[in-house]
Amino acid sequence: MLAHNDKFEVLGTDNAPGQEVRRAAGNINGLMRGDKLVGRPVDFSHGDVDAFTPTPGAFERFCEAVEAGGRQAYTEYRGSEDIRGELAKRLAAFTGAPVGAEQGTIITPGTQGALFLAVAALVDHGDKVAIVQPDYFANRKLVQFFGGQILPVRLDYLSGSTDAGLDLAQLRAAFEAGAKVFLFANPNNPTGAVYSAREIEAVAELTRAFDVTIIADQLYSRLLYRGESYTHIRAQDIPEERVVTIMGPSKTESLSGYRLGFAFGSRAVIERMEKLQAIVSLRAAGYNQAVLRTWFSEPAGWIEERIRLHQGIRDDLLDIFHAGGLRTRTPRAGSYLFPTLPPLAVNPQDFVGLLRHQASVIVTPGSEFGPHPDSIRLNFSQDHAATVAAGRRIVDMVERYSK
Amino acid sequence: MLAHNDKFEVLGTDNAPGQEVRRAAGNINGLMRGDKLVGRPVDFSHGDVDAFTPTPGAFERFCEAVEAGGRQAYTEYRGSEDIRGELAKRLAAFTGAPVGAEQGTIITPGTQGALFLAVAALVDHGDKVAIVQPDYFANRKLVQFFGGQILPVRLDYLSGSTDAGLDLAQLRAAFEAGAKVFLFANPNNPTGAVYSAREIEAVAELTRAFDVTIIADQLYSRLLYRGESYTHIRAQDIPEERVVTIMGPSKTESLSGYRLGFAFGSRAVIERMEKLQAIVSLRAAGYNQAVLRTWFSEPAGWIEERIRLHQGIRDDLLDIFHAGGLRTRTPRAGSYLFPTLPPLAVNPQDFVGLLRHQASVIVTPGSEFGPHPDSIRLNFSQDHAATVAAGRRIVDMVERYSK
């Protein structure tokens, strides 16, 4: 009955963030060195919305939408026109380039929904797509699901320069080899690297030269640390139709329970995304859409305080990892850390299992993000004290299992 | 840049329900016969959740989920385990066959989400799929999007027998021709026909004989009119792995603003659906999932009263259409009517435009549901008095534009 197994083979979710509940402990006991490390469990696979709570007013906007009734329950497939109008203005201001409210915007079920629709709109069997390694794990899966071919582009994220470390020669080679789409997250997920102005300008130049379309996942671009700068690719000298930008309030704003994303830019791509959304899920949940009214409209100082608190956690974790000998890129934005593990006496997959079983720490294996089995990803949008303690347990575990 | 146009060509949404806002009036004025027909506008393209309001307690369950925080925001991709457990018991009781809570259920963003995932799980390039004509408009689009080939099966819905009118010989021929999947809505959308026990048993027998997998869209199976009976295909003598059943609380229960659907049955299909959901939208919005706690658990008498009220509207509209000479199948369930228009002096597309422009009545063109250009579909889950008045305006319009 179930044909086309390959298509679903690449969609393994067992190691995906949030799916840990489905994993059995297996024979992990036989590998254990020493006793359990006691401490408050921390699930670094995603942010803790109980530690960093949703934007003030989000729930109230939802309640108003329920009160408004049918008008808000049944929006256009691309989402409520007036909400998209508000967001278009705010995102134009944030990114530094105009956003066409009516034709150039779509509200989706999460940024994941936007990514899925954008890739579907642009990638079909045999199409070549340039993908950064490492980068958000679903990027590869999406391209493969639609039969596209991945041309990997290396990110030398540990080089420590002011650049993110994108291998521009490899990107050019991918375009020369026929890649028609470049899909990348900026800030990078899992490393927190932010592409420099120089790098983004170079990407823009290559995009123009090779007539490529860009899908820019900017999910974490608001959570930018003190003193860092961010360059929006859509504000570069590229035809508007060549860029679709994806953002959403699930991370920095902790609104993930509402499943909201937003894509803007290329009208042709957005039009296809809406056509597809009509058969994928019709629309982002109508009442939930109203929560976006709070987005980029938070109380004064709220976002700054959130950034300050995350920076504090980042700095403490970096200190712990560096002291423990774990090479780690300093994230310039976002709430991910991607430390490299030293050579271990157990395989990386088992080490991740041991972290969970023995140290009450859940992390995402680096292999989810490309050929990076010796790394682990942490989303440190968590309770500060619990995170520091869990970071120490990770270092302790690395020492116990080092070769 | 935008290749593979064909794929999106079939996904036209301009005439889809809910998209009327995007349609321009065009040159409709030039076609108008007589003055405008005054009356309260009625949008029959979808139910009016202000006339029939959401299930009592739905909003409260949502609020509790927000209060619960991260635990409810980040569920498994297939949805909260305890909510799926509750639903498995209720759906087993409703359908008369066991539901495997852990492996055999998935919560999706609306029934549309479930349909998309189920078709994706079962249909790939070149696969043949038996599709009823008429049937829910997205069925064809979904199969075509995944490169499947449609083998149409006629529904003789105007025959007036106790059967829905499925052409079983055509269904057998489709299976003989290699159809591996049979996708159908029961009750039928747009006609409200319910397949008889005899028909469902015959479908089950063919399914067994040809080793076909069934996707049964039972979205409207709860809104069953007085004295009617319903036969669940999953309770027939078919291997459990051969049937996936799709339902949701968007229609009868007016919970469409929360975007919730539920699929249950074949474990292998559900597993694929979850893998795909992980890259399509991660999960149905976490907080929203809790609203399903009200489903099949409504206050005593609530659903019966809702059915009674819909039956009253149905009967009044049928009287009006029959008096006006519009052939219409009497729906045995659901809130759709699919009257046939007599020969008109304008083309059907323009007539639908005139209904909107001149009579403040929005309907869905029959062409959305297959080769049925001379029909229109109405969702009569609306204010009773406004619906009766709008029904009279439709008859008036038909008379004005008759050949």
mmCIF file of C-alpha atoms in Angstrom, chain B residues 151-335:
data_model
loop_
_atom_site.group_PDB
_atom_site.id
_atom_site.type_symbol
_atom_site.label_atom_id
_atom_site.label_comp_id
_atom_site.label_asym_id
_atom_site.label_seq_id
_atom_site.Cartn_x
_atom_site.Cartn_y
_atom_site.Cartn_z
ATOM 1 C CA LEU B 151 -10.314 8.304 -11.858
ATOM 2 C CA PRO B 152 -13.764 9.877 -11.485
ATOM 3 C CA VAL B 153 -16.686 7.936 -10.058
ATOM 4 C CA ARG B 154 -20.169 9.283 -10.669
ATOM 5 C CA LEU B 155 -22.592 10.044 -7.840
ATOM 6 C CA ASP B 156 -26.154 10.040 -9.190
ATOM 7 C CA TYR B 157 -27.282 12.225 -6.363
ATOM 8 C CA LEU B 158 -30.521 13.378 -7.972
ATOM 9 C CA SER B 159 -31.855 9.861 -8.469
ATOM 10 C CA GLY B 160 -33.898 10.179 -5.294
ATOM 11 C CA SER B 161 -33.295 6.642 -4.057
ATOM 12 C CA THR B 162 -32.369 5.751 -0.478
ATOM 13 C CA ASP B 163 -28.822 5.265 -1.724
ATOM 14 C CA ALA B 164 -26.493 8.228 -2.151
ATOM 15 C CA GLY B 165 -26.239 7.141 -5.779
ATOM 16 C CA LEU B 166 -22.632 5.949 -6.035
ATOM 17 C CA ASP B 167 -21.887 4.261 -9.338
ATOM 18 C CA LEU B 168 -20.391 1.059 -7.948
ATOM 19 C CA ALA B 169 -19.601 -0.274 -11.399
ATOM 20 C CA GLN B 170 -17.471 2.814 -12.045
ATOM 21 C CA LEU B 171 -15.790 2.406 -8.662
ATOM 22 C CA ARG B 172 -14.950 -1.201 -9.502
ATOM 23 C CA ALA B 173 -13.654 -0.101 -12.906
ATOM 24 C CA ALA B 174 -11.424 2.494 -11.212
ATOM 25 C CA PHE B 175 -9.969 -0.177 -8.932
ATOM 26 C CA GLU B 176 -9.519 -2.515 -11.908
ATOM 27 C CA ALA B 177 -7.713 0.306 -13.664
ATOM 28 C CA GLY B 178 -5.267 0.457 -10.765
ATOM 29 C CA ALA B 179 -6.622 3.025 -8.305
ATOM 30 C CA LYS B 180 -4.858 2.393 -5.008
ATOM 31 C CA VAL B 181 -6.714 5.004 -2.979
ATOM 32 C CA PHE B 182 -10.379 5.912 -2.694
ATOM 33 C CA LEU B 183 -10.974 9.365 -1.237
ATOM 34 C CA PHE B 184 -14.543 10.364 -0.502
ATOM 35 C CA ALA B 185 -16.622 12.512 1.808
ATOM 36 C CA ASN B 186 -19.529 10.913 3.670
ATOM 37 C CA PRO B 187 -21.858 12.761 4.011
ATOM 38 C CA ASN B 188 -21.128 13.951 0.510
ATOM 39 C CA ASN B 189 -20.112 17.568 0.059
ATOM 40 C CA PRO B 190 -21.826 19.417 -1.750
ATOM 41 C CA THR B 191 -25.045 17.371 -1.874
ATOM 42 C CA GLY B 192 -25.586 16.176 1.708
ATOM 43 C CA ALA B 193 -26.160 12.646 0.424
ATOM 44 C CA VAL B 194 -25.301 9.910 2.940
ATOM 45 C CA TYR B 195 -24.090 6.577 1.627
ATOM 46 C CA SER B 196 -26.470 3.750 2.514
ATOM 47 C CA ALA B 197 -25.372 0.656 4.452
ATOM 48 C CA ARG B 198 -25.664 -1.255 1.186
ATOM 49 C CA GLU B 199 -23.301 1.175 -0.581
ATOM 50 C CA ILE B 200 -20.730 1.249 2.221
ATOM 51 C CA GLU B 201 -20.742 -2.550 2.403
ATOM 52 C CA ALA B 202 -20.164 -2.697 -1.339
ATOM 53 C CA VAL B 203 -17.295 -0.203 -1.073
ATOM 54 C CA ALA B 204 -15.786 -2.300 1.729
ATOM 55 C CA GLU B 205 -16.031 -5.448 -0.364
ATOM 56 C CA LEU B 206 -14.294 -3.781 -3.308
ATOM 57 C CA THR B 207 -11.650 -2.341 -0.992
ATOM 58 C CA ARG B 208 -10.830 -5.810 0.287
ATOM 59 C CA ALA B 209 -10.836 -7.349 -3.154
ATOM 60 C CA PHE B 210 -8.487 -4.767 -4.659
ATOM 61 C CA ASP B 211 -6.364 -3.961 -1.588
ATOM 62 C CA VAL B 212 -7.230 -0.282 -1.766
ATOM 63 C CA THR B 213 -6.731 2.283 1.002
ATOM 64 C CA ILE B 214 -9.700 4.466 1.959
ATOM 65 C CA ILE B 215 -9.540 8.094 3.047
ATOM 66 C CA ALA B 216 -12.978 8.737 4.536
ATOM 67 C CA ASP B 217 -13.773 12.405 5.145
ATOM 68 C CA GLN B 218 -16.599 12.252 7.694
ATOM 69 C CA LEU B 219 -16.579 15.924 8.602
ATOM 70 C CA TYR B 220 -20.379 16.173 8.655
ATOM 71 C CA SER B 221 -21.261 12.766 10.013
ATOM 72 C CA ARG B 222 -22.519 14.099 13.349
ATOM 73 C CA LEU B 223 -25.086 16.464 11.826
ATOM 74 C CA LEU B 224 -27.406 13.616 10.873
ATOM 75 C CA TYR B 225 -31.083 14.470 10.419
ATOM 76 C CA ARG B 226 -33.970 12.852 12.262
ATOM 77 C CA GLY B 227 -34.562 9.265 11.260
ATOM 78 C CA GLU B 228 -31.444 8.928 9.099
ATOM 79 C CA SER B 229 -28.814 6.278 9.681
ATOM 80 C CA TYR B 230 -25.086 6.388 9.047
ATOM 81 C CA THR B 231 -22.670 3.528 8.266
ATOM 82 C CA HIS B 232 -19.009 3.970 9.210
ATOM 83 C CA ILE B 233 -16.700 2.383 6.676
ATOM 84 C CA ARG B 234 -13.996 1.827 9.285
ATOM 85 C CA ALA B 235 -16.395 -0.457 11.191
ATOM 86 C CA GLN B 236 -16.809 -2.714 8.149
ATOM 87 C CA ASP B 237 -14.855 -5.874 7.521
ATOM 88 C CA ILE B 238 -11.709 -4.131 6.215
ATOM 89 C CA PRO B 239 -8.170 -4.389 7.646
ATOM 90 C CA GLU B 240 -7.652 -1.499 10.059
ATOM 91 C CA GLU B 241 -4.547 -0.388 8.151
ATOM 92 C CA ARG B 242 -6.647 0.180 5.032
ATOM 93 C CA VAL B 243 -8.778 3.035 6.370
ATOM 94 C CA VAL B 244 -7.976 6.491 7.659
ATOM 95 C CA THR B 245 -10.972 8.493 8.864
ATOM 96 C CA ILE B 246 -10.955 12.276 9.048
ATOM 97 C CA MET B 247 -13.201 14.442 11.173
ATOM 98 C CA GLY B 248 -13.105 17.761 12.961
ATOM 99 C CA PRO B 249 -15.157 20.270 14.928
ATOM 100 C CA SER B 250 -15.138 23.098 12.376
ATOM 101 C CA LYS B 251 -18.652 22.666 11.021
ATOM 102 C CA THR B 252 -21.390 21.238 13.252
ATOM 103 C CA GLU B 253 -19.578 22.590 16.316
ATOM 104 C CA SER B 254 -18.634 25.960 14.737
ATOM 105 C CA LEU B 255 -15.054 25.745 16.007
ATOM 106 C CA SER B 256 -13.508 26.666 12.656
ATOM 107 C CA GLY B 257 -11.726 29.706 14.099
ATOM 108 C CA TYR B 258 -9.543 27.310 16.114
ATOM 109 C CA ARG B 259 -8.475 25.197 13.070
ATOM 110 C CA LEU B 260 -8.685 21.680 14.414
ATOM 111 C CA GLY B 261 -8.964 18.341 12.697
ATOM 112 C CA PHE B 262 -8.457 14.742 13.690
ATOM 113 C CA ALA B 263 -7.418 11.690 11.701
ATOM 114 C CA PHE B 264 -7.538 8.139 13.026
ATOM 115 C CA GLY B 265 -7.101 4.587 11.840
ATOM 116 C CA SER B 266 -4.170 3.177 9.842
ATOM 117 C CA ARG B 267 -1.015 3.458 11.919
ATOM 118 C CA ALA B 268 1.291 3.467 8.929
ATOM 119 C CA VAL B 269 -0.607 6.339 7.321
ATOM 120 C CA ILE B 270 -0.793 8.289 10.597
ATOM 121 C CA GLU B 271 2.952 7.857 11.084
ATOM 122 C CA ARG B 272 3.632 9.376 7.690
ATOM 123 C CA MET B 273 1.170 12.147 8.354
ATOM 124 C CA GLU B 274 3.056 13.074 11.506
ATOM 125 C CA LYS B 275 6.408 13.033 9.742
ATOM 126 C CA LEU B 276 5.042 15.387 7.152
ATOM 127 C CA GLN B 277 3.254 17.589 9.678
ATOM 128 C CA ALA B 278 6.662 18.149 11.279
ATOM 129 C CA ILE B 279 7.769 20.078 8.195
ATOM 130 C CA VAL B 280 4.371 21.507 7.202
ATOM 131 C CA SER B 281 3.397 23.298 10.410
ATOM 132 C CA LEU B 282 4.943 21.296 13.281
ATOM 133 C CA ARG B 283 1.597 20.739 15.009
ATOM 134 C CA ALA B 284 -1.923 22.071 15.345
ATOM 135 C CA ALA B 285 -1.628 25.203 17.505
ATOM 136 C CA GLY B 286 -0.885 23.876 20.997
ATOM 137 C CA TYR B 287 -3.362 25.926 22.986
ATOM 138 C CA ASN B 288 -6.077 25.296 20.402
ATOM 139 C CA GLN B 289 -5.743 21.539 20.756
ATOM 140 C CA ALA B 290 -7.316 21.770 24.208
ATOM 141 C CA VAL B 291 -10.572 22.913 22.623
ATOM 142 C CA LEU B 292 -10.985 19.315 21.423
ATOM 143 C CA ARG B 293 -11.730 18.361 25.021
ATOM 144 C CA THR B 294 -15.248 19.678 24.386
ATOM 145 C CA TRP B 295 -15.709 17.526 21.290
ATOM 146 C CA PHE B 296 -18.156 14.643 21.601
ATOM 147 C CA SER B 297 -18.553 15.853 25.159
ATOM 148 C CA GLU B 298 -20.985 18.714 24.650
ATOM 149 C CA PRO B 299 -23.735 19.543 27.159
ATOM 150 C CA ALA B 300 -26.679 17.136 27.070
ATOM 151 C CA GLY B 301 -29.103 17.957 24.275
ATOM 152 C CA TRP B 302 -26.838 20.573 22.676
ATOM 153 C CA ILE B 303 -26.046 18.655 19.513
ATOM 154 C CA GLU B 304 -29.640 17.449 19.133
ATOM 155 C CA GLU B 305 -30.908 21.026 19.307
ATOM 156 C CA ARG B 306 -28.310 22.133 16.747
ATOM 157 C CA ILE B 307 -29.462 19.375 14.387
ATOM 158 C CA ARG B 308 -33.110 20.334 14.909
ATOM 159 C CA LEU B 309 -32.434 23.969 14.047
ATOM 160 C CA HIS B 310 -30.500 23.047 10.895
ATOM 161 C CA GLN B 311 -33.241 20.692 9.816
ATOM 162 C CA GLY B 312 -35.735 23.558 10.055
ATOM 163 C CA ILE B 313 -33.596 25.740 7.804
ATOM 164 C CA ARG B 314 -33.030 22.862 5.387
ATOM 165 C CA ASP B 315 -36.750 22.171 5.089
ATOM 166 C CA ASP B 316 -37.656 25.820 4.497
ATOM 167 C CA LEU B 317 -34.961 26.227 1.836
ATOM 168 C CA LEU B 318 -35.991 23.011 0.105
ATOM 169 C CA ASP B 319 -39.605 24.231 -0.020
ATOM 170 C CA ILE B 320 -38.479 27.509 -1.573
ATOM 171 C CA PHE B 321 -36.200 25.847 -4.144
ATOM 172 C CA HIS B 322 -38.729 23.176 -5.082
ATOM 173 C CA ALA B 323 -41.456 25.819 -5.490
ATOM 174 C CA GLY B 324 -39.023 27.765 -7.644
ATOM 175 C CA GLY B 325 -38.344 24.759 -9.852
ATOM 176 C CA LEU B 326 -34.753 24.121 -8.720
ATOM 177 C CA ARG B 327 -33.997 20.400 -8.566
ATOM 178 C CA THR B 328 -32.298 19.748 -5.236
ATOM 179 C CA ARG B 329 -31.272 16.591 -3.403
ATOM 180 C CA THR B 330 -32.635 16.491 0.130
ATOM 181 C CA PRO B 331 -29.571 16.405 2.387
ATOM 182 C CA ARG B 332 -29.681 13.626 4.953
ATOM 183 C CA ALA B 333 -26.873 15.204 6.927
ATOM 184 C CA GLY B 334 -24.714 18.316 7.026
ATOM 185 C CA SER B 335 -25.625 21.856 6.056
#
